[in-house]
Every structure is written in C-alpha cells, then in structure tokens.
Coordinates of C-alpha atoms in Angstrom, one line a residue:
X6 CA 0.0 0.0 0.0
X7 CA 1.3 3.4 -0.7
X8 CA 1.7 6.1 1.4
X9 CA -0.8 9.2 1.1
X10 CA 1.8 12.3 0.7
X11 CA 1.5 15.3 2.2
X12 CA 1.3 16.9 -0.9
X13 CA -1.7 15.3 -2.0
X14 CA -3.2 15.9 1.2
X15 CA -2.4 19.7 0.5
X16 CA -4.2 19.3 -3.1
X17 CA -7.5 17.6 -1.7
X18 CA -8.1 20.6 1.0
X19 CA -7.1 23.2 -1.7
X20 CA -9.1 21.5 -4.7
X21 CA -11.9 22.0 -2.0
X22 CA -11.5 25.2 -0.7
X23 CA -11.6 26.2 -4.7
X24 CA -15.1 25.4 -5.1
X25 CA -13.3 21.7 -7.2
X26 CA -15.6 19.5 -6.0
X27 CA -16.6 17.7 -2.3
X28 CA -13.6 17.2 -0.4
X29 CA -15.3 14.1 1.3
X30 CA -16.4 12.3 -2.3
X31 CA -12.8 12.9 -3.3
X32 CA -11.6 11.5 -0.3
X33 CA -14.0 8.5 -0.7
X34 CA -12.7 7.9 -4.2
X35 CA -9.0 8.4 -2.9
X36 CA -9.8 5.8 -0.4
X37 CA -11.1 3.1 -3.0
X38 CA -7.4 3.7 -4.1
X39 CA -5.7 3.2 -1.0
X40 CA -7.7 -0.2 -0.1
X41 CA -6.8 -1.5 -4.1
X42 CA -3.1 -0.9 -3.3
X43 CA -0.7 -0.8 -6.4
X44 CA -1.8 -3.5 -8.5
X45 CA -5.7 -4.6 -9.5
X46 CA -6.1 -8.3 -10.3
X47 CA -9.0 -7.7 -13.4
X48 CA -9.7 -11.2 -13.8
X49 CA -9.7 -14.2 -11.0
X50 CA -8.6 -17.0 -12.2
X51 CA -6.3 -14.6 -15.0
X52 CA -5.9 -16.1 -18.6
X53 CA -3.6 -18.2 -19.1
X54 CA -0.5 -16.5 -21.8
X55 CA -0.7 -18.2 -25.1
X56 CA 2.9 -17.7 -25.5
X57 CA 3.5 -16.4 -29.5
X58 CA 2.6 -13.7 -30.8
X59 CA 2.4 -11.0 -28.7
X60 CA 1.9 -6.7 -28.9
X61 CA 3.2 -4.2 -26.8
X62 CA 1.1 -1.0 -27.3
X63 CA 3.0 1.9 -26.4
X64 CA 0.3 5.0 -25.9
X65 CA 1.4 8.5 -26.0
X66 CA -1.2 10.7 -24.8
X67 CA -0.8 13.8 -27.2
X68 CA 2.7 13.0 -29.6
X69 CA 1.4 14.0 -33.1
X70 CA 1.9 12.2 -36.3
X71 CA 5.5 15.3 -37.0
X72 CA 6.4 15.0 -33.3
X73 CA 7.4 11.1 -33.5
X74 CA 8.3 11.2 -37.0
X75 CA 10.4 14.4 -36.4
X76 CA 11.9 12.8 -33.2
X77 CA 12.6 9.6 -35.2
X78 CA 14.9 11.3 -37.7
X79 CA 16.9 13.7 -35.2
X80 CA 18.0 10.7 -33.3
X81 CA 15.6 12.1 -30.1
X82 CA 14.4 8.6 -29.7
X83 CA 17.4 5.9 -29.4
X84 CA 15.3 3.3 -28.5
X85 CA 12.9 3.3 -30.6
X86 CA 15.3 4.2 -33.8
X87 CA 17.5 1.1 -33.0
X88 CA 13.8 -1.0 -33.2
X89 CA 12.5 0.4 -36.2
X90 CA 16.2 0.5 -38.2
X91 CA 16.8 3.8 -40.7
X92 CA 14.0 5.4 -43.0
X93 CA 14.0 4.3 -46.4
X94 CA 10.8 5.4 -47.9
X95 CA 8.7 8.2 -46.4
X96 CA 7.2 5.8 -43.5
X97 CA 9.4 3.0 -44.6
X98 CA 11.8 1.9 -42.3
X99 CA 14.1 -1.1 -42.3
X100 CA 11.9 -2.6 -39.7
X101 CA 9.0 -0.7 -39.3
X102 CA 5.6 1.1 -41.3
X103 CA 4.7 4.6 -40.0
X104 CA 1.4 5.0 -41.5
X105 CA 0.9 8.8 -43.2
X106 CA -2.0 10.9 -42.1
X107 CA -3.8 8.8 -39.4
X108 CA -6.8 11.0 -38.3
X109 CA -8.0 10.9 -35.1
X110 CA -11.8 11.0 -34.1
X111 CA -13.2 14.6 -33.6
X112 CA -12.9 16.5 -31.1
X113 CA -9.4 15.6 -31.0
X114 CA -9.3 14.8 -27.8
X115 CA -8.0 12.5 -24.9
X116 CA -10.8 11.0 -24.0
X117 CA -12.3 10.5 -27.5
X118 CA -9.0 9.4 -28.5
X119 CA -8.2 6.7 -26.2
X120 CA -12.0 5.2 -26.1
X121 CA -11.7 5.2 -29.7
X122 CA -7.9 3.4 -30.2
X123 CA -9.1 0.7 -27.7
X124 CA -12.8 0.0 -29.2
X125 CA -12.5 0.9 -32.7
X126 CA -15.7 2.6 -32.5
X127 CA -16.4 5.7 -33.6
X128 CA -17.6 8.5 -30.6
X129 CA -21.6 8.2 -31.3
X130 CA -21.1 4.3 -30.7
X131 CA -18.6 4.7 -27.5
X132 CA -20.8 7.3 -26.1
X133 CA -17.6 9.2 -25.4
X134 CA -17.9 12.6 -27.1
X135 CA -15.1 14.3 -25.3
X136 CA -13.6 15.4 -22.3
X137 CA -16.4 16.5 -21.3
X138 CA -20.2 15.3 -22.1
X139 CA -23.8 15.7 -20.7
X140 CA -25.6 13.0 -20.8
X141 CA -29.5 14.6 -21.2
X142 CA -31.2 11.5 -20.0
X143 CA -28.9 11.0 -16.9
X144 CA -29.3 14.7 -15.9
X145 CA -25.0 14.3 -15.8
X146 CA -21.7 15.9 -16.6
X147 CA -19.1 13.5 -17.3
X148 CA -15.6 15.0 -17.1
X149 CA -12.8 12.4 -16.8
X150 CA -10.7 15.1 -17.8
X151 CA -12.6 18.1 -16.5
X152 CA -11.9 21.3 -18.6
X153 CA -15.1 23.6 -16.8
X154 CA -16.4 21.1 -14.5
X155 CA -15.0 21.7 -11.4
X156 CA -15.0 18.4 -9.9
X157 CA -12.0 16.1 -9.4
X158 CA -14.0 13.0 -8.3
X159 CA -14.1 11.3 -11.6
X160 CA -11.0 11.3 -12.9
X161 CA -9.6 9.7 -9.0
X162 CA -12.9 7.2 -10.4
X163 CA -11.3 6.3 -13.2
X164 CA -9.1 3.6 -11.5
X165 CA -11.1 3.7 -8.0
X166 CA -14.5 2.9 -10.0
X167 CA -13.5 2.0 -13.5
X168 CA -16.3 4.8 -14.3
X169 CA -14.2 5.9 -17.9
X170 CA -15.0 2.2 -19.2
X171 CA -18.3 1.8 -17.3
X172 CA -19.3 5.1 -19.9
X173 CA -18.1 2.9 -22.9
X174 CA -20.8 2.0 -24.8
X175 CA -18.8 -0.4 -27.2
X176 CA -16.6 -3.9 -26.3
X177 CA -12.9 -3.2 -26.1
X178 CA -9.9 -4.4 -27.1
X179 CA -9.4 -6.7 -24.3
X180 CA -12.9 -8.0 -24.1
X181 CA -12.7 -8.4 -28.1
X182 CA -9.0 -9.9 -27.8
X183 CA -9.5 -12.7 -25.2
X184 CA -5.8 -13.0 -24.3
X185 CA -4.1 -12.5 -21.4
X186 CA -3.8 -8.6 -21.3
X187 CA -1.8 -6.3 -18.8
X188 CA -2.2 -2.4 -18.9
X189 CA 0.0 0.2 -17.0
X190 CA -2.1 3.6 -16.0
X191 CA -4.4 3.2 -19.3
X192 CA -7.4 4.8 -19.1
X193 CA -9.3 2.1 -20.9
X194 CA -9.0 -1.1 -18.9
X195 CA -12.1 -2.9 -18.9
X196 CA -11.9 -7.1 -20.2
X197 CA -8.2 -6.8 -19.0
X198 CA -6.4 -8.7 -16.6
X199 CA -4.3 -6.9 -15.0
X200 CA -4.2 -3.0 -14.3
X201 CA -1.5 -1.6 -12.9
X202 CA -2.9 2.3 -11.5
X203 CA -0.6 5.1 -10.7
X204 CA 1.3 5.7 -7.3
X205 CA -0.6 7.1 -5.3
X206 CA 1.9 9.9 -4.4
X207 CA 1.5 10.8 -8.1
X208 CA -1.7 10.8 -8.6
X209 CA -2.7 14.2 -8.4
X210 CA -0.7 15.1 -11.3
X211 CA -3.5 13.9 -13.8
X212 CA -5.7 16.3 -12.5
X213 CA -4.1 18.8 -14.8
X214 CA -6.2 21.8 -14.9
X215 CA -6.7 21.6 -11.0
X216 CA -2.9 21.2 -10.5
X217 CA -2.4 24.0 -12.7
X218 CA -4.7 26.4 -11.5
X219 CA -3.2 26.0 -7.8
X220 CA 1.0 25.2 -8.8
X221 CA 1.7 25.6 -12.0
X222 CA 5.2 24.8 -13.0
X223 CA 4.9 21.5 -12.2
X224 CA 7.0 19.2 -14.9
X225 CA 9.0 17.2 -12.2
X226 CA 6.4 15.7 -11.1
X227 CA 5.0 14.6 -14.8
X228 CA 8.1 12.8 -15.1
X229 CA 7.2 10.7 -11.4
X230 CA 4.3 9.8 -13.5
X231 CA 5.3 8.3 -16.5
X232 CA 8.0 6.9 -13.9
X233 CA 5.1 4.8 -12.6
X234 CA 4.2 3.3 -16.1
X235 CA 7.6 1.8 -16.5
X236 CA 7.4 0.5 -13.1
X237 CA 4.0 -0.7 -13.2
X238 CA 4.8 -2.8 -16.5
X239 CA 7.8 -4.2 -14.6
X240 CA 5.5 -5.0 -11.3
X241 CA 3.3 -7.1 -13.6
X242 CA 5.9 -8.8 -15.7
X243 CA 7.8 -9.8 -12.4
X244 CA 4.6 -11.2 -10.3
X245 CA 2.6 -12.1 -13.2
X246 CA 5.0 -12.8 -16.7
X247 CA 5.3 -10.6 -20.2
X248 CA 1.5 -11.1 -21.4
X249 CA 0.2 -11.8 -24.4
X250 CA -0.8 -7.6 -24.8
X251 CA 0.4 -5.0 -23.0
X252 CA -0.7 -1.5 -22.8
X253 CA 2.0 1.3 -21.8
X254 CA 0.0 4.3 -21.2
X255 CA 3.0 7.3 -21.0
X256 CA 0.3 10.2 -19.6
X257 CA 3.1 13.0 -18.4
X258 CA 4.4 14.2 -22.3
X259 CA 0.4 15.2 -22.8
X260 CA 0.8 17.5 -19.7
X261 CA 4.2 19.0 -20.7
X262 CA 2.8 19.8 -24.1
X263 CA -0.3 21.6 -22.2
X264 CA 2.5 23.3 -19.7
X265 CA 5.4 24.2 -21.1
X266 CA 4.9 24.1 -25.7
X267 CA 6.2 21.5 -28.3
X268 CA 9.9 21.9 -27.9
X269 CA 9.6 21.4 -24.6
X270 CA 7.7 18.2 -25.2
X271 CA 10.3 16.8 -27.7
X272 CA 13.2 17.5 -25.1
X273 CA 11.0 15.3 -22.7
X274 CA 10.3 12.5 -25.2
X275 CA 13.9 12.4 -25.5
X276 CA 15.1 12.5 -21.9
X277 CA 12.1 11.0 -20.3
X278 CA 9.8 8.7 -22.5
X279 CA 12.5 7.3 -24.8
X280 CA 14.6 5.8 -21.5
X281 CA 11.2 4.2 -19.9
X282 CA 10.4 2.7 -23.4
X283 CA 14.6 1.5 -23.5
X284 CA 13.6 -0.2 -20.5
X285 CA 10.5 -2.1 -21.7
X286 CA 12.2 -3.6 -24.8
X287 CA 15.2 -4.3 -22.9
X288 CA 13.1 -6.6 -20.6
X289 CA 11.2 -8.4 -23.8
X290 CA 15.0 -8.9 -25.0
X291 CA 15.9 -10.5 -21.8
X292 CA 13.1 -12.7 -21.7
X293 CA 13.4 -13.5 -25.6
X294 CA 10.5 -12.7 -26.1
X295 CA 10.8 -9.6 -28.1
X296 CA 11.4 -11.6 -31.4
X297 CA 7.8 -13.1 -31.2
X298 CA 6.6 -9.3 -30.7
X299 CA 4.9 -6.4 -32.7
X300 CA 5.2 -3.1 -31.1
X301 CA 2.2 -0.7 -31.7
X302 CA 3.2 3.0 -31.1
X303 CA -0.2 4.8 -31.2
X304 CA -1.2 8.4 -29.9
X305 CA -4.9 9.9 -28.9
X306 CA -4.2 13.6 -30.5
X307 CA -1.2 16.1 -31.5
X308 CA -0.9 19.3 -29.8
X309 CA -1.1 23.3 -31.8
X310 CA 0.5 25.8 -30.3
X311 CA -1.8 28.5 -28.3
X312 CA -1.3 31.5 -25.5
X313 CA -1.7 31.6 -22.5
X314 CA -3.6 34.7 -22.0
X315 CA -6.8 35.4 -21.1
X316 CA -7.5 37.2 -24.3
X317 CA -7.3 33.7 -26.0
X318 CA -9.1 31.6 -23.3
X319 CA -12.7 31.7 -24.0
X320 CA -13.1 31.1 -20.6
X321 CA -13.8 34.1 -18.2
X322 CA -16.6 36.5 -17.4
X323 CA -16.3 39.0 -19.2
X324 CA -19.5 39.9 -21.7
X325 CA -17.2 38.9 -24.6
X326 CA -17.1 35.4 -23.4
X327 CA -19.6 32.5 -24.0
X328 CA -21.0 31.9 -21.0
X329 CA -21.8 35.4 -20.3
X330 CA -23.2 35.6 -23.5
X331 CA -25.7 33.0 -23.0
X332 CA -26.6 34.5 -19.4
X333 CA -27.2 37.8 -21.2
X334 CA -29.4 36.3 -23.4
X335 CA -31.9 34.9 -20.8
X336 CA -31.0 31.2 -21.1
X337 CA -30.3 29.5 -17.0
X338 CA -27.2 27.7 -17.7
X339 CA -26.3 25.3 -15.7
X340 CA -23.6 26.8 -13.4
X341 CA -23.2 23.9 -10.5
X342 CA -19.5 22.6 -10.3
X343 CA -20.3 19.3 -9.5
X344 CA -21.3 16.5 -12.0
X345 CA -24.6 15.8 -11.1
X346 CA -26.8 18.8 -10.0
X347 CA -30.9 19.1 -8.9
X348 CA -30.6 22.9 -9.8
X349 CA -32.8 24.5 -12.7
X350 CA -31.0 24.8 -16.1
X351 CA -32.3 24.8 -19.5
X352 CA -29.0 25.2 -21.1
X353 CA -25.6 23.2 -21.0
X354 CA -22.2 24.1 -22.1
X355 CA -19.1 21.9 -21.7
X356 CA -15.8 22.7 -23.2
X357 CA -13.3 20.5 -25.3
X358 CA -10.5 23.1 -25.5
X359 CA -10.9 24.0 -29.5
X360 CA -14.8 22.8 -29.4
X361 CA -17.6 23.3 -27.3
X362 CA -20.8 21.6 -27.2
X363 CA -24.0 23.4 -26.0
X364 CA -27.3 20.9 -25.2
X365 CA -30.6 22.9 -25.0
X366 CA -33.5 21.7 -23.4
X367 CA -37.1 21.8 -24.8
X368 CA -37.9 25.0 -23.4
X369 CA -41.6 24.0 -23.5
X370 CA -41.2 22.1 -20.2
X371 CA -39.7 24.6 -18.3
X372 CA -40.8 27.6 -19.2
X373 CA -40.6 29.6 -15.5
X374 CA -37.5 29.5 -14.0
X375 CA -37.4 27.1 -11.3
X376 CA -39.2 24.4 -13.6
X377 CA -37.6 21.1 -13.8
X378 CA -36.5 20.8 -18.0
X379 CA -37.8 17.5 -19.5
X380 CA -34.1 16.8 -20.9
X381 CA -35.1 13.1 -22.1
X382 CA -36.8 15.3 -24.9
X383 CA -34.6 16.5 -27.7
X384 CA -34.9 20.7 -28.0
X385 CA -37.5 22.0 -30.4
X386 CA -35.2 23.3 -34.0
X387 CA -37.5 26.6 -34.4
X388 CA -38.2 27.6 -30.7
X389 CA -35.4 26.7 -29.1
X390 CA -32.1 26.0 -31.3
X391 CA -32.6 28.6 -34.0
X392 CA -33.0 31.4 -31.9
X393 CA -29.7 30.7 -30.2
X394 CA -27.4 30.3 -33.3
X395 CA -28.9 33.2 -34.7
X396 CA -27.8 35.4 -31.5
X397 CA -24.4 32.9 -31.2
X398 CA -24.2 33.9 -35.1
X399 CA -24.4 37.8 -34.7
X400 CA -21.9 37.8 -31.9
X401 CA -19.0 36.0 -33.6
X402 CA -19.0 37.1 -36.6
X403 CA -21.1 40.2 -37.1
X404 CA -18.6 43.1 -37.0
X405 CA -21.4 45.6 -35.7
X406 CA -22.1 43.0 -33.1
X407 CA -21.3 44.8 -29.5
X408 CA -19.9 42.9 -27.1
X409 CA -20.1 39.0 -28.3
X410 CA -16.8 37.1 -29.8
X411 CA -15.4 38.7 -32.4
X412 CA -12.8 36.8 -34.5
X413 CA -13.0 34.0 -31.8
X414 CA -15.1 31.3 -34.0
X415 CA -14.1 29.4 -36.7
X416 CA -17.6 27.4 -37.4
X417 CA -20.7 27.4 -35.5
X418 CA -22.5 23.9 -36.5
X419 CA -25.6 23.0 -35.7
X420 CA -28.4 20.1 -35.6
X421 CA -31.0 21.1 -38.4
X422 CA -34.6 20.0 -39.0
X423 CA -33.9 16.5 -41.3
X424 CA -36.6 15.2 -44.4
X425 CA -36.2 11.7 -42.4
X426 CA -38.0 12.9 -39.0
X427 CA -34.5 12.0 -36.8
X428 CA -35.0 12.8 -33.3
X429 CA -31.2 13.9 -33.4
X430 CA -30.8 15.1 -37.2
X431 CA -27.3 15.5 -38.4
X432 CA -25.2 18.8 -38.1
X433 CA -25.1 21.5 -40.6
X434 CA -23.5 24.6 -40.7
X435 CA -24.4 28.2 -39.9
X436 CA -23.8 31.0 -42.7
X437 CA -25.1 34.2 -43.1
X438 CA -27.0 32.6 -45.9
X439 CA -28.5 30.3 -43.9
X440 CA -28.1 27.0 -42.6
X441 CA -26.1 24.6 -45.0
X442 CA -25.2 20.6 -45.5
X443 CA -21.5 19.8 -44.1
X444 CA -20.5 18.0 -47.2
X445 CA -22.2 21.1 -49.7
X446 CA -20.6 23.7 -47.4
X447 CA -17.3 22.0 -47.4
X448 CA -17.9 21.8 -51.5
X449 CA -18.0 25.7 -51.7
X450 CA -15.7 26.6 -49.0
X451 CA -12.7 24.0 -49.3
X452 CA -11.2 23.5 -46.1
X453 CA -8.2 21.4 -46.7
X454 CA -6.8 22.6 -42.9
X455 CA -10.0 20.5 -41.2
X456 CA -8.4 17.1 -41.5
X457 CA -11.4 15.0 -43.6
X458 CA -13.6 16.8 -40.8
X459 CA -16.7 15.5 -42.7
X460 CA -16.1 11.9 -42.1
X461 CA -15.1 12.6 -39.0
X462 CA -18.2 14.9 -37.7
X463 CA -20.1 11.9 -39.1
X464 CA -18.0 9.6 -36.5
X465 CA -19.0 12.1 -33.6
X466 CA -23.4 11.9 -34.4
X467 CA -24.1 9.3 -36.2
X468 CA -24.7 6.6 -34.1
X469 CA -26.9 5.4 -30.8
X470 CA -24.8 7.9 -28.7
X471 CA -24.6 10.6 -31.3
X472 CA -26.7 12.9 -29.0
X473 CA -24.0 13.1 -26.5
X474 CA -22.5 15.4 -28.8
X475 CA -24.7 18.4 -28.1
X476 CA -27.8 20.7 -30.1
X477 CA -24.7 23.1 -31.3
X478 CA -21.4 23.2 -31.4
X479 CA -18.5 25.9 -31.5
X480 CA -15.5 25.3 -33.6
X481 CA -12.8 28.2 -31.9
X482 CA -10.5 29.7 -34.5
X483 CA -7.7 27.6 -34.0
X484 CA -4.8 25.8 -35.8
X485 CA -1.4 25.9 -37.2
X486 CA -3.1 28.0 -39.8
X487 CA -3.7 30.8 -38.1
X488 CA -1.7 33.5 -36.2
X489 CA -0.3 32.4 -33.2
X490 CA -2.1 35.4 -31.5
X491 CA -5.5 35.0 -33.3
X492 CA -5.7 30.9 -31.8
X493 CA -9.0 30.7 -29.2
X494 CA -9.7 27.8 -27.3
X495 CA -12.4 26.8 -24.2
X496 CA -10.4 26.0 -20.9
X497 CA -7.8 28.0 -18.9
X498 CA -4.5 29.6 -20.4
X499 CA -2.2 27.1 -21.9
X500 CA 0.9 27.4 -24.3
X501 CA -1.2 24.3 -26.6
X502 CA -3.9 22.4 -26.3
X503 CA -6.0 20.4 -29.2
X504 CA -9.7 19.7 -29.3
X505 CA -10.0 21.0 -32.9
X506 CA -10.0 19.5 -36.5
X507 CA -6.9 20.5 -37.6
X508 CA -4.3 18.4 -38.8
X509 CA -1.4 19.2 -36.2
X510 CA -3.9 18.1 -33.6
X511 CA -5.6 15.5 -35.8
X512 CA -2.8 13.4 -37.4
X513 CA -1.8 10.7 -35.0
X514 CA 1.4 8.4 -34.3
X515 CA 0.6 5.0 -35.7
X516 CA 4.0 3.2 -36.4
X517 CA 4.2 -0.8 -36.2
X518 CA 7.7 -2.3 -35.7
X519 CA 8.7 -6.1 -35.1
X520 CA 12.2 -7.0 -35.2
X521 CA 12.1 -10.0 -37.3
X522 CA 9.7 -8.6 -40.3
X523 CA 10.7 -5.7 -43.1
X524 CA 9.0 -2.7 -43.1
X525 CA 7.5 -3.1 -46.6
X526 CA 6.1 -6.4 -44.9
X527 CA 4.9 -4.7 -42.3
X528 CA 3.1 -2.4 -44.5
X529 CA 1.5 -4.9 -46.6
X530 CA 0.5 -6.7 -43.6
X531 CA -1.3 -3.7 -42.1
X532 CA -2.7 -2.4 -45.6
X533 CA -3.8 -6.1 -45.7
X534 CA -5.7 -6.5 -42.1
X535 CA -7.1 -2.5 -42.3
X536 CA -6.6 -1.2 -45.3
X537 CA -4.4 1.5 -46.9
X538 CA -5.6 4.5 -45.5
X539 CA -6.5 3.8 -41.5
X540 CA -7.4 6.1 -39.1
X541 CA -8.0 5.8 -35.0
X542 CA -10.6 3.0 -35.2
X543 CA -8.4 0.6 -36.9
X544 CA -6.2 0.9 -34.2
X545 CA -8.3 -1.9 -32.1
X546 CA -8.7 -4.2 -35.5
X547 CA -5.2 -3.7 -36.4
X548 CA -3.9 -4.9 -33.0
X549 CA -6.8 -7.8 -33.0
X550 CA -5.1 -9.4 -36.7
X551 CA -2.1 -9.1 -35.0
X552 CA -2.6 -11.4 -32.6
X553 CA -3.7 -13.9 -34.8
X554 CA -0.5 -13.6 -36.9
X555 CA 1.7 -17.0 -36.9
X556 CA 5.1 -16.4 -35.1
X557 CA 7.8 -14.7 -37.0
X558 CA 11.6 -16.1 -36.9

C-alpha cells in the first residue's frame, strides 16, 4: 500500500476550498485507491499466456503524427530508432511502417481518443464525445478530464470505480482480444487482466487543470508519472509474466505539451519517454521474447501551439465570453460545479479546448425559472435551437455586433430540421446565408486545414450515442493556420492544447515495428488486415489481426 503524501493531502483541501468538488467524495474515491493498493487483479482465475505472438502498445497521450516522426529522424528517440532501423521510404523503415495521415476522431481529444484506439468505434457508438459530455437523460456531466467542471472525483474514479469504461458504450480491445492482457495507467481497462494504477503519491498530477490552477510549473512531477508506467509494467511482468498484450499508457508528455509548448515536449520525449520505453524492450530482449513481438506506437491527439492569455481563453466573465453571452441572453445555464446537480437549467455548455458543445433543453417544459426541464426530450429546432445560433451567429461574426466574440469562431454547426424525422438530425452549418449541408458547405468553401472533418463529424453523431454530442457546437479559430495570436480555445490559459479539427492536432502516431519482419512487410501486412488509409478506429482491428498472426523467426 502506498503512502498518502502530504502533498496530496495539501491538493484535496485546496481543490476543495476552490469550489473543485466535495472534499469528502474525493476522499471516498482516494480511499477506494488506498484499499486496491498498487496492483488490480481484473480477472480471477487470469488467462492463461498463449505464448507467440504478442503486442506491446506503447500510448502516447498527445505525440502527433511530425512529433514522433520528427523525433525519429533527429536521433531524439534511441530506443525506438535502434527497433525500427533507418527510413528508407517516407514511412518506410528497415523494420518498421509509420502509416501517413492517421486521423484521429473529432474532437481531437483525450478521451475521445483513447476510447476510440481501444474500441474501434467511432464516438456516437462509444458514447464518449469528449472530455467533457452531458448525458440529457442521466441529468449528468461527465468529465474524466474536466476542462469547466469543477469536480476532481471522476477522474480519481477512473481507476477507483473503472467509471471511464463503465461510460463505454462499445466492447474493447481486451474484451474483443481474449488473451491475457496487462495495462499500466491506461485509461481504458475494462476485459483486462491486470491493471496496474498510478502511485498514489503521483496521482494528483492527472488532475491537470486543477494542479495548474493551484501550482503551475509543475513538470518534475510529470516525469514521477510516466516513472510509474515503466514501473508498473515491470511489477506485472515480475509477479505475473510478459502477457500476451500490453498497454504502456505514457500520460506525463500530454501534460508537458499543455505546460510548457512543443519543444519542450520533444526534449521530454527524449530525456524521459525514450529511456522508460529502452527499459521495456530491454526486458522483452531478456526474456526472448521480443522476437515473437509487434510493437504498436499509437497516440490519442497532436498538440497546436496557443497562448496563455486570457484574451485567447474563452473562458472568463467577461460579456465577450460565451458563458456570459448566453446568461445575457436569458438562457439559466447550468452553473453547479459538480457533476450531477438538482438545480434549474435549460442550457448546458461543456468545453473540449478548440470545441464546445451546448445541449438545449425543450424549453416548453420549463418555461418559469425554477421548472424542472424535460431533458429526455430533444430541444425543439425553431423555438429553441434557432434562436440561439442566430444570436451565437451575430456575436462571432457580425462586425457591428457589440460585445459578443469577435474573430474567436471558426464554425458554429448545428443540428438542423432533417426530411427523415430524426429525433437527433445531423449537423449542418451556420452561414449568413442560412443553414447549410456539411459536405455542400465543405464543397464551396474547401477547407483542406479540417483534416477530412466531414467523415469525422459523421464519427461524432451518427450513431446510438450521437446525442451526446450536443444541439450546437463551436469550432474556436484555432490551428497551425492561423496566427499564433488570433488561436482561441475553451479552458484555462495554456501554451497548446487540441480539441479541434486541424491536422497538427488531428494526425496521429501510428507506427508498427517487429524485429524480425521488413518494413515493406509490415506495411502490406497492415494495408492487408485495415486497409491503406487507416485512421484511429483501426487501431483496435489492427492490434486484434495481429494477434492472430503466426510467429515470425
């Protein structure tokens, strides 16, 4: 059992006093983690290991598609250069396939990403929609990764409850796999057997936005993190054997990104992640089992480049930010900072950094304030949506507009009446012109800097869980594209952040490497199993084909 540090004791009582949540549920789901210790046995009896082929996944929460590949060439990443051999082709290597222009699902974001890599479901079957989602018939915020919910009790629940894979909607890789699985501080764990959670000492790290609000400055302590993956995987292998899959979830070069920029994260790839994965390989070597391996390097999102000034956060209370907007504007939004609230609201608006979804209620059942909204019905498109874009409209992008959010949107899409009578009709989106088809706006207006955002808006609605995405949603001008100083995004001041549709944030790592197999062979094999062009949800079929492969000697 690990001990509880004083400086986590410190966080609960200030995360408290700040209005984060109730120190006494956080302290509850802290205590869940106390009483599981440093290990969780998933599965009693566990699976037995097949022993041949096996796959490491190595997950790196926000390394973009440039970042590894840039990384890879400049020698930043020993370990993984020695694996792969020298680049011979673009995305050729001597023993390895780096697969171009692997989108991620929209909003590009951690937890749409990971859900996504370990399902292969799109969002609107996962029912995870983003960091943040309401979930209109529960009446609840989920925010594993809160951005404006102030609560801190579900990420701790994320290992103390399992609640991140109790909110996935679709099987996962382990429950699809069957093998003997092992996963160090993943976020997706379900069907496994074996988790290994973060040190307890370290656990407050993940609870970025809360950590930076109250420290800042706080990179050591990412490292201690990603410290705990390597040992975790080690833990296992020691007590339990080198599975047949195992997950290496590397949380900390994420947070650095979010801290400190880009360069910063490629210095800590280098002198950080690239020793822990050294380690990992080096243990497969010494068991000899490495041979009989494929190594999966796969990310959840990139990062772009923002400020971290108020002016850019759309995030305060000022009358030129969204919130106060829609106050000013006569909607009760719902204001509570803890996840599930009894208070009077017909509006909700949770932030995913370069998105934000807003869920209106049919106004019809509430129409006094203090009336309880009938939130299991959809909102009304002429009474209640309309009128809200139209004022949402005005204020971004109507230059006589006074007040409102001038130059901060990019898109404003919303859910349109539909021919076909859907209770959640697709999105389209909001001109002065009117209200236009994605696809026949995307036709006029070419967007080449929205990674195939089409397809990928498509991934986000259409589906049983497609509602979770919101009535509307707000696309911040963001993106490598634009001027560092004219990049918005919802959440507190950061130097990058994601969230968007862009491809720096958008284009994922997705490299396969196995020591005994060419990387031409390595791409046929994975053009063969997913295709040519892949994107995030192949990520669980490409790892399941795998598996099924014969050894290779």
């Amino acid at each position: 059992m690990h001990r509880l540090s004083d400086r986590f004791l410190l966080l609960l009582l200030l995360l408290s006093v700040a209005g984060c949540g109730s120190l006494g549920q956080t302290l509850d789901e802290f205590a869940e983690l106390v009483v599981s210790g440093g290990e969780q046995r998933l599965r009693e009896p566990m699976r037995p290991i097949r022993g041949h082929a096996r796959v490491l996944m190595i997950a790196l929460d926000g390394v973009s598609e440039d970042q590894l590949r840039d990384a890879l060439a400049d020698g930043d990443l020993p370990s993984l250069s020695e694996l792969v051999g020298p680049e011979s082709e673009h995305g050729v290597y001597e023993r390895g396939y780096f697969a171009p222009d692997v989108v991620s699902a929209f909003p590009a974001e951690t937890s749409v990403g990971w859900a996504t890599v370990f399902t292969g479901a799109s969002p609107a079957e996962t029912g995870v929609t983003g960091n943040e989602w309401f979930d209109r018939h529960e009446r609840v915020v989920y925010a594993p990764v809160p951005l404006s919910v102030g609560t801190v009790e579900q990420t701790l629940s994320i290992w103390s409850d399992g609640l991140f894979g109790e909110q996935i909607q679709a099987p996962t890789l382990f429950e699809q796999a069957g093998v003997r699985s092992h996963v160090s501080m993943g976020f997706v764990y379900r069907g496994a057997d074996l988790l290994t959670p973060p040190d307890l000492n370290d656990l407050s790290d993940l609870i970025d936005g809360a950590f930076d609000m109250l420290f800042g400055g706080i990179d050591e302590l990412y490292e201690e993190l990603d410290q705990d993956t390597w040992e975790g995987f080690e833990r296992g292998a020691d007590r339990y054997g080198i599975p047949d899959l195992q997950v290496a979830y590397f949380p900390g070069v994420d947070l650095v990104a979010h801290e400190s920029g880009r360069e910063e994260q490629r210095r800590y790839m280098r002198d950080e992640i690239d020793p822990h994965i050294d380690r990992i390989l080096a243990r497969y070597r010494r068991d000899g089992l490495l041979r009989d391996t494929y190594v999966f390097v796969v990310s959840d999102h990139g990062h772009v480049e923002t400020r971290d000034e108020d002016r850019n956060s759309l995030s305060g209370d000022g009358m030129d930010e969204p919130r106060a907007l829609l106050d000013s504007l006569g909607y009760r939004v719902r204001t509570s900072t803890v996840a599930e609230v009894d208070e009077d609201f017909d509006l909700v608006m949770v932030y995913n950094e370069a998105a934000a979804s807003i869920y209106l209620a049919d106004r019809s059942t509430c129409r006094e304030p203090g009336d309880d909204c009938d939130w299991r019905k959809p909102p009304r498109i002429e009474e209640d949506v309309r009128p809200l874009v139209d004022q949402l409209y005005h204020a971004a992008f109507d230059s006589s507009a006074l007040g409102g959010l001038p130059g901060a949107l990019d898109l404003i899409l919303a859910r349109a009446s539909d021919p076909s009578g859907e209770t959640y009709p697709p999105f389209q989106v909001v001109t002065r012109d009117g209200w236009v088809g994605v696809d026949d706006y995307l036709s006029a207006n070419p967007r080449p800097d929205l990674a195939r955002f089409a397809e990928r808006l498509d991934w986000l609605t259409n589906g049983p869980f497609g509602h979770h995405a919101g009535d509307v949603i707000l696309l911040a001008r963001s993106g490598d594209d634009v001027p560092l100083a004219d990049r918005y995004y919802f959440g507190s001041p950061r130097v990058s952040g994601h969230g968007g549709a862009s491809a720096g944030e958008s284009h994922i790592s997705f490299l396969l490497a196995h020591p005994n197999a060419t990387g031409d062979e390595l791409r046929d094999l994975m053009h063969t199993q997913i295709g040519p062009t892949p994107t995030q949800r192949d990520a669980t079929p490409l790892v399941l084909r795998l598996l099924e492969q014969p050894p290779r000697r």
